[in-house]
Amino acid sequence: FSVVASGSLPLTYGWQFNNSNIIGATNSPYTIPSVKKNNAGNYRVIVTSMGIASTASAQAKLTVK
C-alpha cells in the first residue's frame, strides 16, 4: 500500500490493520513481505503533520485467495 500526503513537515505515518496499529509500519509505503490469508482485512494509514494535526485514510480491503 502507498499514500501521498501533503502538509507541514514533518509528516509521520502510522498504518493500521483492522483498526489496530501495525508495529513498525511508519513509512509512506507499507509492504507486506509475504502475503498470507491471515493478512486479509482492512488497512488504513493515519498521517500526522508536525505532530499536531492528523487525518485517516479511507480503509482499503485486502482480499487473499
PDB file of N, CA and C in Angstrom:
ATOM      1  N   PHE A   1       0.840  -1.160   0.000  1.00  0.00           N
ATOM      2  CA  PHE A   1       0.000   0.000   0.000  1.00  0.00           C
ATOM      3  C   PHE A   1       0.894   1.234   0.000  1.00  0.00           C
ATOM      4  N   SER A   2       0.420   2.324  -0.619  1.00  0.00           N
ATOM      5  CA  SER A   2       1.171   3.567  -0.544  1.00  0.00           C
ATOM      6  C   SER A   2       0.192   4.730  -0.462  1.00  0.00           C
ATOM      7  N   VAL A   3       0.700   5.833   0.046  1.00  0.00           N
ATOM      8  CA  VAL A   3      -0.118   7.014   0.219  1.00  0.00           C
ATOM      9  C   VAL A   3       0.729   8.232  -0.122  1.00  0.00           C
ATOM     10  N   VAL A   4       0.073   9.238  -0.684  1.00  0.00           N
ATOM     11  CA  VAL A   4       0.726  10.524  -0.934  1.00  0.00           C
ATOM     12  C   VAL A   4      -0.011  11.547  -0.089  1.00  0.00           C
ATOM     13  N   ALA A   5       0.742  12.277   0.725  1.00  0.00           N
ATOM     14  CA  ALA A   5       0.133  13.259   1.614  1.00  0.00           C
ATOM     15  C   ALA A   5       0.915  14.562   1.538  1.00  0.00           C
ATOM     16  N   SER A   6       0.241  15.653   1.850  1.00  0.00           N
ATOM     17  CA  SER A   6       0.923  16.942   1.903  1.00  0.00           C
ATOM     18  C   SER A   6       0.514  17.654   3.185  1.00  0.00           C
ATOM     19  N   GLY A   7       1.354  18.565   3.604  1.00  0.00           N
ATOM     20  CA  GLY A   7       1.088  19.312   4.827  1.00  0.00           C
ATOM     21  C   GLY A   7       2.393  19.847   5.365  1.00  0.00           C
ATOM     22  N   SER A   8       2.342  20.441   6.528  1.00  0.00           N
ATOM     23  CA  SER A   8       3.551  20.974   7.145  1.00  0.00           C
ATOM     24  C   SER A   8       4.434  19.828   7.622  1.00  0.00           C
ATOM     25  N   LEU A   9       5.691  19.905   7.245  1.00  0.00           N
ATOM     26  CA  LEU A   9       6.636  18.857   7.629  1.00  0.00           C
ATOM     27  C   LEU A   9       7.028  18.995   9.090  1.00  0.00           C
ATOM     28  N   PRO A  10       7.346  17.941   9.764  1.00  0.00           N
ATOM     29  CA  PRO A  10       7.437  16.582   9.241  1.00  0.00           C
ATOM     30  C   PRO A  10       6.084  15.879   9.230  1.00  0.00           C
ATOM     31  N   LEU A  11       5.918  15.002   8.248  1.00  0.00           N
ATOM     32  CA  LEU A  11       4.741  14.136   8.190  1.00  0.00           C
ATOM     33  C   LEU A  11       5.138  12.774   8.742  1.00  0.00           C
ATOM     34  N   THR A  12       4.280  12.203   9.546  1.00  0.00           N
ATOM     35  CA  THR A  12       4.519  10.856  10.044  1.00  0.00           C
ATOM     36  C   THR A  12       3.348   9.966   9.637  1.00  0.00           C
ATOM     37  N   TYR A  13       3.635   8.690   9.518  1.00  0.00           N
ATOM     38  CA  TYR A  13       2.656   7.730   9.027  1.00  0.00           C
ATOM     39  C   TYR A  13       2.505   6.598  10.031  1.00  0.00           C
ATOM     40  N   GLY A  14       1.285   6.173  10.243  1.00  0.00           N
ATOM     41  CA  GLY A  14       1.015   5.040  11.114  1.00  0.00           C
ATOM     42  C   GLY A  14      -0.040   4.155  10.477  1.00  0.00           C
ATOM     43  N   TRP A  15       0.361   2.980  10.034  1.00  0.00           N
ATOM     44  CA  TRP A  15      -0.549   2.057   9.364  1.00  0.00           C
ATOM     45  C   TRP A  15      -1.316   1.218  10.379  1.00  0.00           C
ATOM     46  N   GLN A  16      -2.554   0.891  10.004  1.00  0.00           N
ATOM     47  CA  GLN A  16      -3.398   0.059  10.852  1.00  0.00           C
ATOM     48  C   GLN A  16      -3.963  -1.109  10.048  1.00  0.00           C
ATOM     49  N   PHE A  17      -4.157  -2.213  10.746  1.00  0.00           N
ATOM     50  CA  PHE A  17      -4.792  -3.398  10.179  1.00  0.00           C
ATOM     51  C   PHE A  17      -5.990  -3.708  11.056  1.00  0.00           C
ATOM     52  N   ASN A  18      -7.179  -3.695  10.463  1.00  0.00           N
ATOM     53  CA  ASN A  18      -8.428  -3.911  11.206  1.00  0.00           C
ATOM     54  C   ASN A  18      -8.484  -3.034  12.468  1.00  0.00           C
ATOM     55  N   ASN A  19      -8.141  -1.753  12.283  1.00  0.00           N
ATOM     56  CA  ASN A  19      -8.196  -0.709  13.318  1.00  0.00           C
ATOM     57  C   ASN A  19      -7.185  -0.869  14.444  1.00  0.00           C
ATOM     58  N   SER A  20      -6.189  -1.732  14.273  1.00  0.00           N
ATOM     59  CA  SER A  20      -5.114  -1.874  15.249  1.00  0.00           C
ATOM     60  C   SER A  20      -3.806  -1.431  14.615  1.00  0.00           C
ATOM     61  N   ASN A  21      -2.987  -0.709  15.377  1.00  0.00           N
ATOM     62  CA  ASN A  21      -1.705  -0.238  14.859  1.00  0.00           C
ATOM     63  C   ASN A  21      -0.819  -1.406  14.461  1.00  0.00           C
ATOM     64  N   ILE A  22      -0.104  -1.245  13.349  1.00  0.00           N
ATOM     65  CA  ILE A  22       0.870  -2.230  12.901  1.00  0.00           C
ATOM     66  C   ILE A  22       2.227  -1.737  13.405  1.00  0.00           C
ATOM     67  N   ILE A  23       2.816  -2.463  14.314  1.00  0.00           N
ATOM     68  CA  ILE A  23       4.090  -2.059  14.918  1.00  0.00           C
ATOM     69  C   ILE A  23       5.164  -1.957  13.842  1.00  0.00           C
ATOM     70  N   GLY A  24       5.845  -0.815  13.819  1.00  0.00           N
ATOM     71  CA  GLY A  24       6.938  -0.600  12.880  1.00  0.00           C
ATOM     72  C   GLY A  24       6.522  -0.109  11.511  1.00  0.00           C
ATOM     73  N   ALA A  25       5.213  -0.005  11.234  1.00  0.00           N
ATOM     74  CA  ALA A  25       4.731   0.433   9.924  1.00  0.00           C
ATOM     75  C   ALA A  25       4.559   1.955   9.950  1.00  0.00           C
ATOM     76  N   THR A  26       5.676   2.667   9.700  1.00  0.00           N
ATOM     77  CA  THR A  26       5.673   4.117   9.849  1.00  0.00           C
ATOM     78  C   THR A  26       6.200   4.847   8.624  1.00  0.00           C
ATOM     79  N   ASN A  27       6.176   4.198   7.473  1.00  0.00           N
ATOM     80  CA  ASN A  27       6.623   4.831   6.233  1.00  0.00           C
ATOM     81  C   ASN A  27       5.447   5.079   5.308  1.00  0.00           C
ATOM     82  N   SER A  28       5.673   5.935   4.311  1.00  0.00           N
ATOM     83  CA  SER A  28       4.622   6.247   3.350  1.00  0.00           C
ATOM     84  C   SER A  28       4.132   4.985   2.637  1.00  0.00           C
ATOM     85  N   PRO A  29       5.035   4.138   2.111  1.00  0.00           N
ATOM     86  CA  PRO A  29       4.519   2.861   1.615  1.00  0.00           C
ATOM     87  C   PRO A  29       4.535   1.828   2.742  1.00  0.00           C
ATOM     88  N   TYR A  30       3.585   0.908   2.710  1.00  0.00           N
ATOM     89  CA  TYR A  30       3.574  -0.223   3.632  1.00  0.00           C
ATOM     90  C   TYR A  30       3.561  -1.484   2.786  1.00  0.00           C
ATOM     91  N   THR A  31       4.541  -2.340   3.021  1.00  0.00           N
ATOM     92  CA  THR A  31       4.672  -3.567   2.249  1.00  0.00           C
ATOM     93  C   THR A  31       4.530  -4.767   3.169  1.00  0.00           C
ATOM     94  N   ILE A  32       3.736  -5.718   2.738  1.00  0.00           N
ATOM     95  CA  ILE A  32       3.613  -6.991   3.452  1.00  0.00           C
ATOM     96  C   ILE A  32       4.612  -7.935   2.789  1.00  0.00           C
ATOM     97  N   PRO A  33       5.641  -8.362   3.520  1.00  0.00           N
ATOM     98  CA  PRO A  33       6.719  -9.144   2.898  1.00  0.00           C
ATOM     99  C   PRO A  33       6.257 -10.423   2.209  1.00  0.00           C
ATOM    100  N   SER A  34       5.400 -11.192   2.832  1.00  0.00           N
ATOM    101  CA  SER A  34       4.932 -12.454   2.275  1.00  0.00           C
ATOM    102  C   SER A  34       3.450 -12.579   2.618  1.00  0.00           C
ATOM    103  N   VAL A  35       2.600 -12.223   1.685  1.00  0.00           N
ATOM    104  CA  VAL A  35       1.160 -12.168   1.946  1.00  0.00           C
ATOM    105  C   VAL A  35       0.594 -13.567   2.157  1.00  0.00           C
ATOM    106  N   LYS A  36      -0.154 -13.699   3.248  1.00  0.00           N
ATOM    107  CA  LYS A  36      -0.836 -14.951   3.576  1.00  0.00           C
ATOM    108  C   LYS A  36      -2.308 -14.645   3.843  1.00  0.00           C
ATOM    109  N   LYS A  37      -3.103 -15.674   3.961  1.00  0.00           N
ATOM    110  CA  LYS A  37      -4.540 -15.476   4.163  1.00  0.00           C
ATOM    111  C   LYS A  37      -4.848 -14.660   5.417  1.00  0.00           C
ATOM    112  N   ASN A  38      -4.020 -14.765   6.465  1.00  0.00           N
ATOM    113  CA  ASN A  38      -4.310 -14.014   7.681  1.00  0.00           C
ATOM    114  C   ASN A  38      -3.988 -12.525   7.537  1.00  0.00           C
ATOM    115  N   ASN A  39      -3.431 -12.110   6.384  1.00  0.00           N
ATOM    116  CA  ASN A  39      -3.215 -10.695   6.096  1.00  0.00           C
ATOM    117  C   ASN A  39      -4.446 -10.047   5.479  1.00  0.00           C
ATOM    118  N   ALA A  40      -5.447 -10.842   5.135  1.00  0.00           N
ATOM    119  CA  ALA A  40      -6.667 -10.297   4.545  1.00  0.00           C
ATOM    120  C   ALA A  40      -7.396  -9.458   5.586  1.00  0.00           C
ATOM    121  N   GLY A  41      -7.895  -8.310   5.161  1.00  0.00           N
ATOM    122  CA  GLY A  41      -8.623  -7.445   6.075  1.00  0.00           C
ATOM    123  C   GLY A  41      -8.549  -6.000   5.630  1.00  0.00           C
ATOM    124  N   ASN A  42      -8.852  -5.098   6.536  1.00  0.00           N
ATOM    125  CA  ASN A  42      -8.909  -3.673   6.229  1.00  0.00           C
ATOM    126  C   ASN A  42      -7.651  -2.957   6.702  1.00  0.00           C
ATOM    127  N   TYR A  43      -7.082  -2.163   5.808  1.00  0.00           N
ATOM    128  CA  TYR A  43      -5.880  -1.390   6.091  1.00  0.00           C
ATOM    129  C   TYR A  43      -6.199   0.093   5.915  1.00  0.00           C
ATOM    130  N   ARG A  44      -5.540   0.927   6.702  1.00  0.00           N
ATOM    131  CA  ARG A  44      -5.620   2.370   6.529  1.00  0.00           C
ATOM    132  C   ARG A  44      -4.374   2.980   7.144  1.00  0.00           C
ATOM    133  N   VAL A  45      -4.143   4.235   6.820  1.00  0.00           N
ATOM    134  CA  VAL A  45      -2.987   4.947   7.360  1.00  0.00           C
ATOM    135  C   VAL A  45      -3.467   6.243   8.005  1.00  0.00           C
ATOM    136  N   ILE A  46      -2.834   6.587   9.101  1.00  0.00           N
ATOM    137  CA  ILE A  46      -3.083   7.868   9.758  1.00  0.00           C
ATOM    138  C   ILE A  46      -1.838   8.713   9.537  1.00  0.00           C
ATOM    139  N   VAL A  47      -2.032   9.865   8.890  1.00  0.00           N
ATOM    140  CA  VAL A  47      -0.931  10.783   8.602  1.00  0.00           C
ATOM    141  C   VAL A  47      -1.032  11.946   9.570  1.00  0.00           C
ATOM    142  N   THR A  48       0.081  12.246  10.224  1.00  0.00           N
ATOM    143  CA  THR A  48       0.137  13.343  11.183  1.00  0.00           C
ATOM    144  C   THR A  48       1.108  14.394  10.670  1.00  0.00           C
ATOM    145  N   SER A  49       0.701  15.659  10.758  1.00  0.00           N
ATOM    146  CA  SER A  49       1.514  16.782  10.315  1.00  0.00           C
ATOM    147  C   SER A  49       2.037  17.540  11.525  1.00  0.00           C
ATOM    148  N   MET A  50       3.365  17.673  11.596  1.00  0.00           N
ATOM    149  CA  MET A  50       4.037  18.403  12.674  1.00  0.00           C
ATOM    150  C   MET A  50       3.685  17.873  14.058  1.00  0.00           C
ATOM    151  N   GLY A  51       3.222  16.640  14.139  1.00  0.00           N
ATOM    152  CA  GLY A  51       2.882  16.052  15.422  1.00  0.00           C
ATOM    153  C   GLY A  51       1.620  16.612  16.041  1.00  0.00           C
ATOM    154  N   ILE A  52       0.866  17.401  15.264  1.00  0.00           N
ATOM    155  CA  ILE A  52      -0.322  18.074  15.817  1.00  0.00           C
ATOM    156  C   ILE A  52      -1.610  17.591  15.155  1.00  0.00           C
ATOM    157  N   ALA A  53      -1.745  17.876  13.867  1.00  0.00           N
ATOM    158  CA  ALA A  53      -2.975  17.549  13.144  1.00  0.00           C
ATOM    159  C   ALA A  53      -2.824  16.205  12.448  1.00  0.00           C
ATOM    160  N   SER A  54      -3.884  15.405  12.461  1.00  0.00           N
ATOM    161  CA  SER A  54      -3.820  14.106  11.786  1.00  0.00           C
ATOM    162  C   SER A  54      -5.110  13.833  11.036  1.00  0.00           C
ATOM    163  N   THR A  55      -4.993  12.960  10.065  1.00  0.00           N
ATOM    164  CA  THR A  55      -6.156  12.516   9.304  1.00  0.00           C
ATOM    165  C   THR A  55      -5.957  11.050   8.930  1.00  0.00           C
ATOM    166  N   ALA A  56      -7.049  10.334   8.840  1.00  0.00           N
ATOM    167  CA  ALA A  56      -7.000   8.910   8.490  1.00  0.00           C
ATOM    168  C   ALA A  56      -7.500   8.724   7.063  1.00  0.00           C
ATOM    169  N   SER A  57      -6.868   7.819   6.352  1.00  0.00           N
ATOM    170  CA  SER A  57      -7.314   7.487   5.004  1.00  0.00           C
ATOM    171  C   SER A  57      -8.590   6.649   5.095  1.00  0.00           C
ATOM    172  N   ALA A  58      -9.227   6.483   3.959  1.00  0.00           N
ATOM    173  CA  ALA A  58     -10.310   5.523   3.863  1.00  0.00           C
ATOM    174  C   ALA A  58      -9.689   4.134   4.005  1.00  0.00           C
ATOM    175  N   GLN A  59     -10.470   3.163   4.431  1.00  0.00           N
ATOM    176  CA  GLN A  59      -9.944   1.805   4.555  1.00  0.00           C
ATOM    177  C   GLN A  59      -9.847   1.158   3.178  1.00  0.00           C
ATOM    178  N   ALA A  60      -8.798   0.382   3.005  1.00  0.00           N
ATOM    179  CA  ALA A  60      -8.615  -0.415   1.792  1.00  0.00           C
ATOM    180  C   ALA A  60      -8.697  -1.873   2.211  1.00  0.00           C
ATOM    181  N   LYS A  61      -9.526  -2.614   1.509  1.00  0.00           N
ATOM    182  CA  LYS A  61      -9.709  -4.029   1.867  1.00  0.00           C
ATOM    183  C   LYS A  61      -8.791  -4.897   1.037  1.00  0.00           C
ATOM    184  N   LEU A  62      -7.995  -5.719   1.707  1.00  0.00           N
ATOM    185  CA  LEU A  62      -7.125  -6.677   1.048  1.00  0.00           C
ATOM    186  C   LEU A  62      -7.793  -8.038   1.113  1.00  0.00           C
ATOM    187  N   THR A  63      -7.959  -8.651  -0.053  1.00  0.00           N
ATOM    188  CA  THR A  63      -8.522  -9.989  -0.145  1.00  0.00           C
ATOM    189  C   THR A  63      -7.423 -10.925  -0.619  1.00  0.00           C
ATOM    190  N   VAL A  64      -7.263 -12.049   0.025  1.00  0.00           N
ATOM    191  CA  VAL A  64      -6.256 -13.042  -0.341  1.00  0.00           C
ATOM    192  C   VAL A  64      -6.978 -14.334  -0.686  1.00  0.00           C
ATOM    193  N   LYS A  65      -6.734 -14.842  -1.872  1.00  0.00           N
ATOM    194  CA  LYS A  65      -7.386 -16.087  -2.297  1.00  0.00           C
ATOM    195  C   LYS A  65      -6.423 -17.237  -2.316  1.00  0.00           C
TER     196      LYS A  65
END
